[in-house]
Short mmCIF file of C-alpha atoms and ligand atoms in Angstrom, two decimals:
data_model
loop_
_atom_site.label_atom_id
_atom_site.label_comp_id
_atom_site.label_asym_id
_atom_site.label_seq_id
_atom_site.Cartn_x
_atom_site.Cartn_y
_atom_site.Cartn_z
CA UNK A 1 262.96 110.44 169.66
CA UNK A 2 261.96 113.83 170.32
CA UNK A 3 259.80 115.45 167.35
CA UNK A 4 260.52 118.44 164.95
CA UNK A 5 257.71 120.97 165.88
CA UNK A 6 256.24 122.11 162.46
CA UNK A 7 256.23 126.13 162.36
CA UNK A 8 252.95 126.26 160.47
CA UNK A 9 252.80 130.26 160.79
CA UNK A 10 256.24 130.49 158.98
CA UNK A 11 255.07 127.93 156.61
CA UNK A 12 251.69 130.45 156.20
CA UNK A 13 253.48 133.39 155.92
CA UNK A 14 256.25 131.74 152.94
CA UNK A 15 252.96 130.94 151.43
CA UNK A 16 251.18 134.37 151.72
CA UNK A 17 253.84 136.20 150.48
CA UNK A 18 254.03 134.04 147.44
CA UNK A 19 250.34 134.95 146.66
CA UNK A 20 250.96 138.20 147.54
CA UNK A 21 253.75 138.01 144.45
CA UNK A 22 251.32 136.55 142.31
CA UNK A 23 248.58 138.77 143.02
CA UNK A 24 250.84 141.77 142.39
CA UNK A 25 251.71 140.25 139.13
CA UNK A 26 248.56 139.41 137.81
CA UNK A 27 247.13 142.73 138.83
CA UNK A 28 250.23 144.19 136.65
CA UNK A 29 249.13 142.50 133.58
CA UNK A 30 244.81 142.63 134.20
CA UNK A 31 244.44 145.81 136.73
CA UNK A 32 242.57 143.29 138.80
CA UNK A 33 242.22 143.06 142.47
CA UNK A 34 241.49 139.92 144.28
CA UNK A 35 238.27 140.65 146.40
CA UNK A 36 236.82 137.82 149.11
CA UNK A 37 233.74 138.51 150.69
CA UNK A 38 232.64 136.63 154.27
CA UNK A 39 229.27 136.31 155.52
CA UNK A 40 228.64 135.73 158.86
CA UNK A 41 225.05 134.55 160.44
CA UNK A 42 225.20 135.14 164.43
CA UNK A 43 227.44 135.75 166.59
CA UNK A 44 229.44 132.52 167.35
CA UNK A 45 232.55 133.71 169.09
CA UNK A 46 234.88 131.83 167.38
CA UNK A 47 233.67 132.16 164.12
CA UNK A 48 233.93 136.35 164.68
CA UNK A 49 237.65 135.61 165.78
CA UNK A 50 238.23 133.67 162.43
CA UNK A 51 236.05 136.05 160.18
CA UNK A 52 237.95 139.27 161.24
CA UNK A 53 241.28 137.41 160.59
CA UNK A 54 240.47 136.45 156.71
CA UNK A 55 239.37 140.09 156.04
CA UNK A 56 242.66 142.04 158.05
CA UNK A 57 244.58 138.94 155.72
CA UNK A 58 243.13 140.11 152.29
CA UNK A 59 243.67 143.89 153.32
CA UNK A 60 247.03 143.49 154.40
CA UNK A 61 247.76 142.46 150.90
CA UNK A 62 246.09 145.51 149.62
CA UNK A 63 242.85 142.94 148.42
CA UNK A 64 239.20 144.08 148.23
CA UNK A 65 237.24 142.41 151.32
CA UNK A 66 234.27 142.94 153.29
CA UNK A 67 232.49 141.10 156.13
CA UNK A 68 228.69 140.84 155.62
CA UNK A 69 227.41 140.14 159.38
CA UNK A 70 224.02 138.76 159.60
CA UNK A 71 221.44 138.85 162.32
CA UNK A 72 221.32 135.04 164.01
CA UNK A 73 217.44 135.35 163.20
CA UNK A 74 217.93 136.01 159.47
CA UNK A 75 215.73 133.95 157.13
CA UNK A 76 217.01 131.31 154.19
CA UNK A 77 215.92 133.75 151.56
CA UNK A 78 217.51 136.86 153.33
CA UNK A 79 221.04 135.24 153.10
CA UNK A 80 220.39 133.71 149.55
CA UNK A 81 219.55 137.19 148.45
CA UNK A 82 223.40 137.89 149.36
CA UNK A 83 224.97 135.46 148.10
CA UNK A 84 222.86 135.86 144.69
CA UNK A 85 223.84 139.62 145.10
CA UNK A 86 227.65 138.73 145.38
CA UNK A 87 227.65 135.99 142.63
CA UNK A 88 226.56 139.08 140.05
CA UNK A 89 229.10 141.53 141.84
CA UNK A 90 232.47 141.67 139.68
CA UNK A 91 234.80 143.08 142.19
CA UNK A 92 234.39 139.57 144.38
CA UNK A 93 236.13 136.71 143.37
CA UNK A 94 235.59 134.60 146.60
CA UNK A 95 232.53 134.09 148.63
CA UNK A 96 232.86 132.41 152.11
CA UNK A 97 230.42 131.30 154.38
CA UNK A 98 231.64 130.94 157.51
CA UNK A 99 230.44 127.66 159.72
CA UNK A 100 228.77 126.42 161.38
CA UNK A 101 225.06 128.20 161.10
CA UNK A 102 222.53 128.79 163.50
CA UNK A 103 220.08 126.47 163.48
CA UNK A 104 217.10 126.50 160.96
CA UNK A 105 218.86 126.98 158.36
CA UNK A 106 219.47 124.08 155.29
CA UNK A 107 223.55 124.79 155.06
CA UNK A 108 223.47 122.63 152.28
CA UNK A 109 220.66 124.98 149.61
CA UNK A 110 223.40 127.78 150.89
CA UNK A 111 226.77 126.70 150.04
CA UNK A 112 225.09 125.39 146.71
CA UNK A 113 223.95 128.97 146.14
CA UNK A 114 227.29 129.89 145.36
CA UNK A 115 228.65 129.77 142.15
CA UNK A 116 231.04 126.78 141.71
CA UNK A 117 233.58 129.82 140.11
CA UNK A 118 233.25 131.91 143.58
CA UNK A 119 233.57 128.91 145.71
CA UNK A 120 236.56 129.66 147.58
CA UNK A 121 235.91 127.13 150.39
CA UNK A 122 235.79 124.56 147.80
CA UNK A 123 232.39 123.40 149.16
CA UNK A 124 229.83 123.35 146.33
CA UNK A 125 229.23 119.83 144.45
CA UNK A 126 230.71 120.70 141.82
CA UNK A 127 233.73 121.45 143.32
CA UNK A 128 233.58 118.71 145.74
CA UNK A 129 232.80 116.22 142.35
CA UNK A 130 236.20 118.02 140.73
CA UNK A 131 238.15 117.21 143.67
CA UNK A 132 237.53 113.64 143.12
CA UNK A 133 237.56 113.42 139.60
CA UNK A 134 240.84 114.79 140.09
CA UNK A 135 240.19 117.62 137.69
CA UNK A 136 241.17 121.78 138.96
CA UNK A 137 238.63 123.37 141.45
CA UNK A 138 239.08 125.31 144.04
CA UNK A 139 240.51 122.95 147.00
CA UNK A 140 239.24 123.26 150.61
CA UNK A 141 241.48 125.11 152.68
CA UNK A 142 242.52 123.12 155.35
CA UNK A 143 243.25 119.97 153.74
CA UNK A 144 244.82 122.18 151.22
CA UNK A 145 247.04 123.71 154.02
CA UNK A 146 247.66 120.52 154.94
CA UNK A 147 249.10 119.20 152.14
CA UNK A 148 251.14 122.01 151.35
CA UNK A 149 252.94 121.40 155.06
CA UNK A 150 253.52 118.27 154.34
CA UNK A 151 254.89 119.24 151.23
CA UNK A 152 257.67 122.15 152.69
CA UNK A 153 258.51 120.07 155.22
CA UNK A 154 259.81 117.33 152.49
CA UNK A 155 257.89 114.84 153.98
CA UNK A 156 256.94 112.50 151.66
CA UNK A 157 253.70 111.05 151.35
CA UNK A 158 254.30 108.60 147.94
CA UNK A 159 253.61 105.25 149.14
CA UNK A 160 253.40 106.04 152.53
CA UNK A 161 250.45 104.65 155.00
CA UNK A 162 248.36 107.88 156.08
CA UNK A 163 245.67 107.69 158.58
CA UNK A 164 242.63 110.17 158.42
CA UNK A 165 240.68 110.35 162.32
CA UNK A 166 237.65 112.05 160.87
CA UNK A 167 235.22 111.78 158.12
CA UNK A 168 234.11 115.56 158.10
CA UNK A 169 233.26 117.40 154.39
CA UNK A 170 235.38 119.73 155.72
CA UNK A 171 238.90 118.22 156.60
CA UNK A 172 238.56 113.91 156.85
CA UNK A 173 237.33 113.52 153.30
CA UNK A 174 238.88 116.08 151.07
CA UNK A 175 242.08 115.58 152.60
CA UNK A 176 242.22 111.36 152.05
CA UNK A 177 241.49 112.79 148.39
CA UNK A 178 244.39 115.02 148.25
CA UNK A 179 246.71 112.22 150.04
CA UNK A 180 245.86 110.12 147.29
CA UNK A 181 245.63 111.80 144.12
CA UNK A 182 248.21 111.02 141.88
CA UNK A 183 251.49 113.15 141.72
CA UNK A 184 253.76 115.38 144.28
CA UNK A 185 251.88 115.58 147.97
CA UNK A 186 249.97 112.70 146.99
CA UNK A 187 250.15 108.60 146.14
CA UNK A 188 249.81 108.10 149.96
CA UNK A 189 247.83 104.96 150.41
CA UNK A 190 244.82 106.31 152.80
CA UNK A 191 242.67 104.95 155.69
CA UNK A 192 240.26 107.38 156.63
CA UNK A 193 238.68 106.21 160.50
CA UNK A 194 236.17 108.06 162.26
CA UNK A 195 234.16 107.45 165.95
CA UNK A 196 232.46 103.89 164.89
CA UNK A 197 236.14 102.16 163.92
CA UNK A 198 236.75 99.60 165.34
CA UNK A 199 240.75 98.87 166.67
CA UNK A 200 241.94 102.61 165.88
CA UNK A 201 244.70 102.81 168.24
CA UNK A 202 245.96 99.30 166.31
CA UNK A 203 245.32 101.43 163.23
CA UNK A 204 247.09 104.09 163.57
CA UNK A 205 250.36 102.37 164.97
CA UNK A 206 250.56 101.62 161.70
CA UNK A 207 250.54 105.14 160.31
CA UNK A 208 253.44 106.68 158.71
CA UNK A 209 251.42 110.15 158.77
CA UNK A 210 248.53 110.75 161.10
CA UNK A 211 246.42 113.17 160.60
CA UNK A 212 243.95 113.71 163.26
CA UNK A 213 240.62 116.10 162.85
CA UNK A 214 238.23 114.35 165.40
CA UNK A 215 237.73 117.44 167.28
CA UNK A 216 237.98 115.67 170.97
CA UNK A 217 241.00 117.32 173.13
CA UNK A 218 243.48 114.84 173.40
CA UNK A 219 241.89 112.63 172.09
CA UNK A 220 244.75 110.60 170.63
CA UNK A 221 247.27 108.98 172.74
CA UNK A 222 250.84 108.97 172.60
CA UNK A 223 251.85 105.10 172.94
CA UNK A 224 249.22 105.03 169.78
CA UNK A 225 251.85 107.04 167.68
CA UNK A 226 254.43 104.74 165.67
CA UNK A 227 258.17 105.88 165.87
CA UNK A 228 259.09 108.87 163.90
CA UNK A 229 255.79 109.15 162.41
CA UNK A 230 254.88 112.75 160.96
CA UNK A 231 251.62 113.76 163.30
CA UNK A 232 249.51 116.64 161.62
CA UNK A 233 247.24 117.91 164.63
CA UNK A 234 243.57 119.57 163.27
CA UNK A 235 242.22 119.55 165.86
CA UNK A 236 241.64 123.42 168.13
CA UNK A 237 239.72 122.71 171.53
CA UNK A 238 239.32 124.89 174.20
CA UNK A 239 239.89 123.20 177.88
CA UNK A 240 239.66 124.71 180.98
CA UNK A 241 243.19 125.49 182.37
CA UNK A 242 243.45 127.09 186.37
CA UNK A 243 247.01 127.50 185.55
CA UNK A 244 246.45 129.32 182.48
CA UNK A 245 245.86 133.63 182.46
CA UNK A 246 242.36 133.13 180.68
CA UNK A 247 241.46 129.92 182.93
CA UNK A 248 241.52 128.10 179.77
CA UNK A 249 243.69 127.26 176.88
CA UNK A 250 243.78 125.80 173.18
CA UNK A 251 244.81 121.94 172.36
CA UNK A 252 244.45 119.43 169.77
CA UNK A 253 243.04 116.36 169.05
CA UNK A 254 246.21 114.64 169.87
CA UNK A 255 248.06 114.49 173.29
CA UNK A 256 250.96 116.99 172.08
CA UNK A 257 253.51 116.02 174.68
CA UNK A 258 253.54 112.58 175.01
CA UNK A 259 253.30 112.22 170.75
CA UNK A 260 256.50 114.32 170.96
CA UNK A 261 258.13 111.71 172.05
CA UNK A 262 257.22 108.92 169.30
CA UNK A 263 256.80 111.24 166.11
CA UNK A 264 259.57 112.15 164.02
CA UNK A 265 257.86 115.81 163.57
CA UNK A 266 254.45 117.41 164.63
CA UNK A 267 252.18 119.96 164.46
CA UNK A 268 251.63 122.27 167.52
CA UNK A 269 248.31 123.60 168.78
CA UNK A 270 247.94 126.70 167.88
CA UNK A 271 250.51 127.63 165.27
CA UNK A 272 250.35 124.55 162.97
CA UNK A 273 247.54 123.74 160.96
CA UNK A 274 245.29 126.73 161.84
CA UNK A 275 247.88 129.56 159.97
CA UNK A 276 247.70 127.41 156.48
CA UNK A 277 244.13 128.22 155.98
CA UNK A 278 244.04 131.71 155.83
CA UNK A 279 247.18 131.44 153.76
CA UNK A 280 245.08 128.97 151.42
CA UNK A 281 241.88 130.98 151.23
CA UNK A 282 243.84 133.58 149.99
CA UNK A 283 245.59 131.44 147.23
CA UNK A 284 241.87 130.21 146.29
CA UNK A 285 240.90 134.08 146.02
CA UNK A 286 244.25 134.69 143.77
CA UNK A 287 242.86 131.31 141.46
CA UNK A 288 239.22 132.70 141.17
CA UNK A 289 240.07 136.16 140.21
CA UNK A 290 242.43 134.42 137.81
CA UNK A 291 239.76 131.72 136.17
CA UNK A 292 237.08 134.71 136.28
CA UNK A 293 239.50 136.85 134.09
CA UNK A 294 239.68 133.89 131.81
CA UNK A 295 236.30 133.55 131.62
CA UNK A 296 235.13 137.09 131.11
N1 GUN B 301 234.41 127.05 159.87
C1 GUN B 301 235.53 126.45 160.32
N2 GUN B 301 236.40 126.24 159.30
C2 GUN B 301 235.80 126.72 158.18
C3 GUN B 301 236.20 126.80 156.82
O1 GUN B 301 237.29 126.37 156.40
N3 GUN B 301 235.30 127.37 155.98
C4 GUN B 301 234.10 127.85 156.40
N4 GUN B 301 233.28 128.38 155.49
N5 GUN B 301 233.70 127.79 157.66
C5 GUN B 301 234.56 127.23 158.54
#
């Protein structure tokens, strides 16, 4: 069998131009514009990449953004000053925090800073708490832009084995949550593994969908994938390539060409996963600026 690649930037941009509908339509009845502000501590490289991409999304759509760059060396209090500064401000709906943080500073006091209402990333307790209560709250991106593949692909996930390589706040966790809430994209029955399990390649033979966020390059074999399972690839390492124009290129977590071979579809590095979280931050932004006119 040779795999359906998953066009996650078509998928993205179906998505983005939904919100974009929305967005024009609840700015028609409420005058409101969605606004998303980013902060940014340092100067990863990556992170800069990523950052510049959410604002040129919002603007695109004609949304309020900015990027608020901070010096690597700022202090706790310096960046909790913004954030308290853009909870009170009523043209942003969305506050984002890009990761990861130079070191020093408690991550954890920060993203709690934000108000739950704000929390576009889906990060604070609260939201975090909702997500597993099953109750609405904004839903962390990726696993969001996960499910939503899944989901306009037709693949089913009701009843289905899924199997979660990664335990991460960001992607592992939230995303065996999603997998197994109850209703459409979800009633998956979910195994989440990480770097202590014991047997993995044995357990994910037995996956139906695989969804790998380990962040190791290749890390997952292709004689581990079980015919025409659905592989969903998190995973974006950089690894030196002679061949390549840049001496280096981009790959997942999973060993794309010899999966192709087993899997019934999969994700490609880039171009799969990556695309659905901008298009899901954006679709958080829409829901704030929706729940903050109800709230007003
Ligand atoms: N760094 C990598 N991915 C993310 C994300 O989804 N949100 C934030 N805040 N930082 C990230």
């Amino acid at each position: 069998m040779t795999a359906r690649i998953i066009d996650g930037a078509a998928i993205a941009a179906l998505s983005l131009s939904r919100t974009a509908a929305g967005a024009a339509e609840f700015r028609a009845q409420s005058g409101v514009v969605p606004g998303l502000v980013v902060i940014i501590v340092g100067e990863h490289p990556a992170s800069q990449v990523y950052v510049r991409n959410k604002r040129k999304a919002c603007l695109e759509l004609g949304w309020f953004s900015e990027i608020r760059a901070m010096h690597a060396a700022a202090a706790q209090v310096e960046i909790e000053t913004v954030i308290d500064e853009l909870n009170e401000d009523p043209r942003v709906h969305g506050i984002l925090l890009q990761l990861p943080l130079p070191q020093g500073l408690s991550e954890q006091a920060l993203l709690e800073r934000i108000r739950p209402e704000k929390d576009v990333d889906g990060f604070h307790p609260v939201n975090v708490g909702k997500l597993s209560l099953g109750l609405p709250a904004p839903v962390p991106c990726t696993p969001l832009g996960i499910q939503r593949l899944l989901m306009e692909e037709g693949i089913e996930t009701r009843g289905r084995f899924a199997v979660i390589i990664g335990r991460s706040n960001l992607v592992g966790k939230p995303v065996a949550q999603l997998l197994m809430r109850k209703g459409a994209g979800g009633d998956a029955t979910v195994c989440v593994c990480h770097s202590r399990s014991e047997g993995l390649p044995d357990i994910v033979r037995r996956a139906d969908i695989l969804i790998a966020a380990i962040g190791q390059p290749r890390f997952v074999k292709g004689s581990w994938i079980k015919s025409g399972a659905v592989v969903i690839d998190v995973g974006i390492n950089r690894v030196d390539d002679p061949a390549a124009p840049k001496g280096s290129r981009l790959v997942g977590d999973v060993d794309f060409e010899e999966a192709r071979d087993a899997a019934s579809a999969i994700t490609p590095v880039p171009g799969g996963v990556g695309p659905m979280t901008i298009a899901m931050l954006l679709h958080n932004t829409l829901e704030c600026a929706k729940t903050a006119l109800q709230n007003s």
